[in-house]
Short mmCIF file of C-alpha atoms in Angstrom, two decimals:
data_model
loop_
_atom_site.label_atom_id
_atom_site.label_comp_id
_atom_site.label_asym_id
_atom_site.label_seq_id
_atom_site.Cartn_x
_atom_site.Cartn_y
_atom_site.Cartn_z
CA MET A 6 -12.06 11.31 26.54
CA VAL A 7 -12.88 13.20 23.46
CA ASN A 8 -16.01 13.55 21.30
CA VAL A 9 -15.95 12.07 17.86
CA TYR A 10 -18.71 11.54 15.13
CA ILE A 11 -18.66 8.16 13.45
CA LEU A 12 -20.91 8.07 10.41
CA GLY A 13 -22.77 10.95 11.91
CA LYS A 14 -23.39 9.57 15.37
CA LYS A 15 -21.63 11.08 18.41
CA TYR A 16 -19.37 8.97 20.77
CA LYS A 17 -17.07 9.64 23.64
CA VAL A 18 -13.83 7.64 23.08
CA PRO A 19 -10.30 7.62 24.78
CA GLU A 20 -8.11 10.55 23.38
CA SER A 21 -5.16 8.08 22.92
CA ALA A 22 -7.18 5.89 20.50
CA THR A 23 -6.63 5.66 16.82
CA ILE A 24 -9.67 6.03 14.57
CA MET A 25 -9.87 2.22 14.27
CA THR A 26 -9.64 1.49 17.97
CA ALA A 27 -12.15 4.33 18.61
CA MET A 28 -14.65 2.68 16.30
CA GLU A 29 -14.25 -0.53 18.16
CA TYR A 30 -14.52 1.23 21.46
CA ALA A 31 -17.81 2.66 20.23
CA GLY A 32 -19.12 -0.81 19.44
CA TYR A 33 -18.46 -1.19 15.76
CA LYS A 34 -17.23 -4.69 14.66
CA LEU A 35 -14.72 -4.25 11.91
CA VAL A 36 -14.98 -7.02 9.42
CA ARG A 37 -14.08 -5.02 6.41
CA GLY A 38 -11.81 -1.98 5.94
CA CYS A 39 -9.25 -3.41 8.42
CA GLY A 40 -6.23 -5.59 7.92
CA CYS A 41 -2.73 -5.53 9.28
CA ARG A 42 -3.40 -2.54 11.68
CA CYS A 43 0.09 -1.57 11.18
CA GLY A 44 -0.09 0.97 8.27
CA PHE A 45 0.90 -1.45 5.48
CA CYS A 46 -2.01 -3.15 4.02
CA GLY A 47 -3.85 0.03 3.05
CA ALA A 48 -7.32 -1.42 3.78
CA CYS A 49 -8.51 1.22 6.35
CA ALA A 50 -8.56 4.35 4.14
CA THR A 51 -10.65 7.10 6.00
CA VAL A 52 -11.80 10.51 5.43
CA TYR A 53 -12.45 12.99 8.16
CA ARG A 54 -13.14 16.62 8.89
CA ILE A 55 -12.54 18.51 12.18
CA LYS A 56 -15.55 20.66 13.29
CA GLY A 57 -15.15 24.25 12.30
CA THR A 58 -12.78 23.52 9.39
CA ARG A 59 -13.52 23.27 5.75
CA GLU A 60 -10.69 20.83 4.76
CA LEU A 61 -11.57 17.26 4.16
CA LYS A 62 -8.70 15.05 5.20
CA VAL A 63 -7.71 11.50 4.38
CA ALA A 64 -5.73 9.01 6.42
CA LEU A 65 -5.30 5.40 7.41
CA ALA A 66 -7.59 4.65 10.36
CA CYS A 67 -5.11 2.42 12.17
CA GLN A 68 -2.43 5.10 12.18
CA THR A 69 -4.34 8.27 12.90
CA GLN A 70 -5.18 9.40 16.49
CA VAL A 71 -8.57 10.90 17.19
CA VAL A 72 -9.01 14.47 18.17
CA GLU A 73 -11.96 16.43 19.65
CA ASP A 74 -14.83 16.97 17.28
CA MET A 75 -13.48 14.68 14.46
CA TYR A 76 -16.15 13.62 11.95
CA ILE A 77 -15.16 10.29 10.54
CA SER A 78 -16.30 8.28 7.47
CA LEU A 79 -14.61 5.12 6.27
CA LEU A 80 -13.45 4.62 2.69
CA PRO A 81 -12.61 0.86 2.86
CA PHE A 82 -12.61 0.37 -0.89
CA PHE A 83 -11.94 2.73 -3.75
CA PRO A 84 -12.67 1.50 -7.32
CA LEU A 85 -9.31 1.92 -9.02
CA ILE A 86 -9.14 1.18 -12.74
CA LYS A 87 -7.22 -2.12 -13.05
CA GLU A 88 -6.26 -2.96 -16.60
CA LEU A 89 -5.47 -6.65 -17.48
CA TYR A 90 -2.22 -7.50 -19.31
CA ASP A 91 0.27 -10.25 -19.81
CA ILE A 92 3.51 -9.13 -18.36
CA ASP A 93 5.28 -11.45 -20.94
CA GLY A 94 3.55 -9.76 -23.76
CA ILE A 95 4.34 -6.12 -23.00
CA LYS A 96 7.63 -4.22 -23.04
CA PRO A 97 8.97 -1.37 -20.88
CA ASP A 98 8.56 1.41 -23.40
CA GLU A 99 6.23 4.54 -23.56
CA ARG A 100 3.47 2.83 -25.53
CA VAL A 101 2.59 0.46 -22.71
CA MET A 102 1.46 3.33 -20.34
CA MET A 103 -0.23 5.13 -23.29
CA HIS A 104 -2.20 1.99 -24.07
CA LEU A 105 -3.01 0.76 -20.44
CA TYR A 106 -3.23 3.92 -18.45
CA PRO A 107 -3.52 6.91 -20.79
CA GLU A 108 -5.21 9.12 -18.05
CA ILE A 109 -1.75 9.75 -16.44
CA TYR A 110 -1.05 12.14 -19.34
CA SER A 111 -4.06 14.12 -18.12
CA CYS A 112 -2.31 15.04 -14.83
CA ILE A 113 -2.91 18.78 -14.15
CA GLY A 114 -0.08 18.95 -11.49
CA CYS A 115 -2.40 19.86 -8.59
CA ASN A 116 -0.45 17.59 -6.24
CA ALA A 117 -3.58 16.45 -4.41
CA CYS A 118 -2.36 12.85 -4.70
CA THR A 119 0.89 13.60 -2.93
CA LYS A 120 -0.90 15.68 -0.17
CA GLY A 121 -3.34 12.72 0.46
CA CYS A 122 -0.74 9.95 0.60
CA PRO A 123 -0.53 8.49 4.15
CA GLN A 124 2.89 7.10 3.37
CA GLU A 125 4.02 10.66 2.43
CA LEU A 126 5.21 9.36 -1.04
CA SER A 127 5.87 11.87 -3.90
CA THR A 128 2.92 10.48 -5.88
CA MET A 129 2.66 13.12 -8.51
CA GLN A 130 6.53 12.75 -9.06
CA TYR A 131 6.36 8.96 -9.65
CA ILE A 132 3.44 9.51 -12.10
CA ALA A 133 5.72 11.97 -13.90
CA TYR A 134 8.40 9.19 -14.12
CA ALA A 135 5.76 6.83 -15.57
CA GLN A 136 4.81 9.50 -18.19
CA ARG A 137 8.45 9.63 -19.32
CA ALA A 138 8.70 5.73 -19.17
CA ASP A 139 11.46 5.97 -16.55
CA TYR A 140 10.24 2.84 -14.85
CA GLU A 141 13.27 2.40 -12.63
CA LYS A 142 12.63 5.79 -10.90
CA CYS A 143 8.86 5.15 -10.72
CA ALA A 144 9.48 1.85 -9.22
CA GLU A 145 11.72 3.31 -6.56
CA ALA A 146 9.55 6.29 -5.80
CA SER A 147 6.42 4.12 -5.45
CA PHE A 148 7.96 1.16 -3.66
CA ASP A 149 6.28 1.91 -0.19
CA CYS A 150 2.75 2.25 -1.85
CA VAL A 151 0.15 0.27 0.12
CA MET A 152 -2.40 0.70 -2.61
CA CYS A 153 -5.20 2.20 -0.26
CA GLY A 154 -6.45 4.40 -3.20
CA ILE A 155 -6.54 7.74 -1.34
CA CYS A 156 -4.45 9.37 -3.89
CA SER A 157 -6.89 8.39 -6.72
CA SER A 158 -9.91 9.43 -4.67
CA ARG A 159 -8.52 13.00 -4.61
CA CYS A 160 -7.39 13.08 -8.33
CA PRO A 161 -9.52 15.27 -10.64
CA ALA A 162 -7.95 13.56 -13.67
CA GLY A 163 -9.12 10.06 -12.54
CA ILE A 164 -5.65 8.59 -12.42
CA SER A 165 -5.22 5.18 -10.95
CA HIS A 166 -1.89 6.01 -9.20
CA PRO A 167 -1.35 2.58 -7.49
CA GLN A 168 -2.08 0.44 -10.53
CA THR A 169 0.25 2.66 -12.68
CA ALA A 170 2.94 2.22 -9.99
CA ILE A 171 2.56 -1.57 -9.74
CA LEU A 172 2.83 -1.88 -13.51
CA ALA A 173 6.01 0.17 -13.42
CA ARG A 174 7.48 -2.12 -10.66
CA ARG A 175 6.58 -5.25 -12.66
CA LEU A 176 8.18 -3.85 -15.79
CA TYR A 177 11.35 -2.81 -13.81
CA GLY A 178 11.55 -6.22 -12.06
CA LYS A 179 11.08 -8.28 -15.21
CA TYR A 180 12.95 -6.32 -17.88
CA ILE A 181 15.24 -3.70 -16.28
CA ALA A 182 16.63 -4.85 -12.93
CA PRO A 183 19.71 -7.05 -13.07
CA ALA A 184 19.00 -10.75 -12.65
CA SER A 185 19.93 -12.27 -9.27
CA GLU A 186 21.85 -15.32 -9.96
CA HIS A 187 21.76 -16.24 -6.28
CA VAL A 188 17.99 -16.25 -6.25
CA VAL A 189 17.81 -18.27 -9.47
CA THR A 190 20.15 -20.81 -7.91
CA ARG A 191 18.14 -21.00 -4.71
CA VAL A 192 14.84 -21.48 -6.52
CA GLU A 193 16.39 -24.37 -8.52
CA GLU A 194 17.51 -25.96 -5.20
CA ILE A 195 14.07 -25.64 -3.64
CA GLU A 196 12.48 -27.20 -6.80
CA LYS A 197 14.87 -30.09 -6.55
CA GLY A 198 13.83 -30.79 -2.94
CA SER A 199 17.26 -29.89 -1.40
CA PHE A 200 15.54 -28.33 1.64
CA ASP A 201 12.45 -30.63 2.06
CA GLU A 202 14.06 -32.42 5.07
CA GLU A 203 15.14 -29.19 6.69
CA LEU A 204 11.84 -27.60 6.28
CA SER A 205 10.05 -30.61 7.64
CA ASN A 206 12.16 -30.58 10.76
CA LEU A 207 11.60 -26.92 11.10
CA MET A 208 7.78 -27.26 10.87
CA ASN A 209 7.89 -29.78 13.83
CA LYS A 210 9.66 -27.41 16.11
CA PRO A 211 7.82 -25.44 18.94
CA LEU A 212 6.86 -21.98 18.06
CA GLU A 213 9.09 -20.32 20.56
CA GLN A 214 12.03 -22.27 19.03
CA ILE A 215 11.14 -21.13 15.58
CA LYS A 216 11.04 -17.55 16.82
CA GLU A 217 14.41 -17.85 18.40
CA LEU A 218 15.88 -19.35 15.23
CA TYR A 219 14.45 -16.45 13.26
CA ASN A 220 15.72 -13.77 15.60
CA SER A 221 19.22 -15.23 15.60
CA ARG A 222 19.36 -16.02 11.86
CA GLU A 223 22.43 -15.03 9.82
CA ILE A 224 21.63 -12.06 7.54
CA GLU A 225 23.51 -11.57 4.33
CA VAL A 226 24.52 -8.11 3.31
#
């Protein structure tokens, strides 16, 4: 067992627990700030400090193991700036970032965003790609972003990194990436009802049989 402090109150919890399971062990009922519990939804952003150290650290609560004398505070939501736009009405040029997210050009290169990222993404680098309107590289570098907002919470320039990244991915997907004729054809087939009978039969199968079909499916490469 280890001693942790959750929102200022001391608890003894199993040393093998994650921050999230430690909170539940301590009696907290998590109805917000939790989601997939696998490190992908970004809902459980957390700040913590270890007693005797000055550094304030950030992490995802579902993926971070508790340690002795950990002081924990949740950051279940960070108010990112989310600009509204019509993807059909914008183009993948430099002006779109200057208009929607001009704060990215105020980056001071401190790299706090990268250091805080629980996915270990090169956050400052993908912002640099966005500054240069290199949306293909920005999309690739930010692809694993879970939009937890930790990077933005550490940014002295007030940059909304996840929103900048998702705009770059949308621009890349709509205007830059080569069209997939296979996907277009399959969508047309679905809309025509070509798979209605097959899907209906599938929905009526027992869950275990569905799992077996999924695990033994043919994967195209």
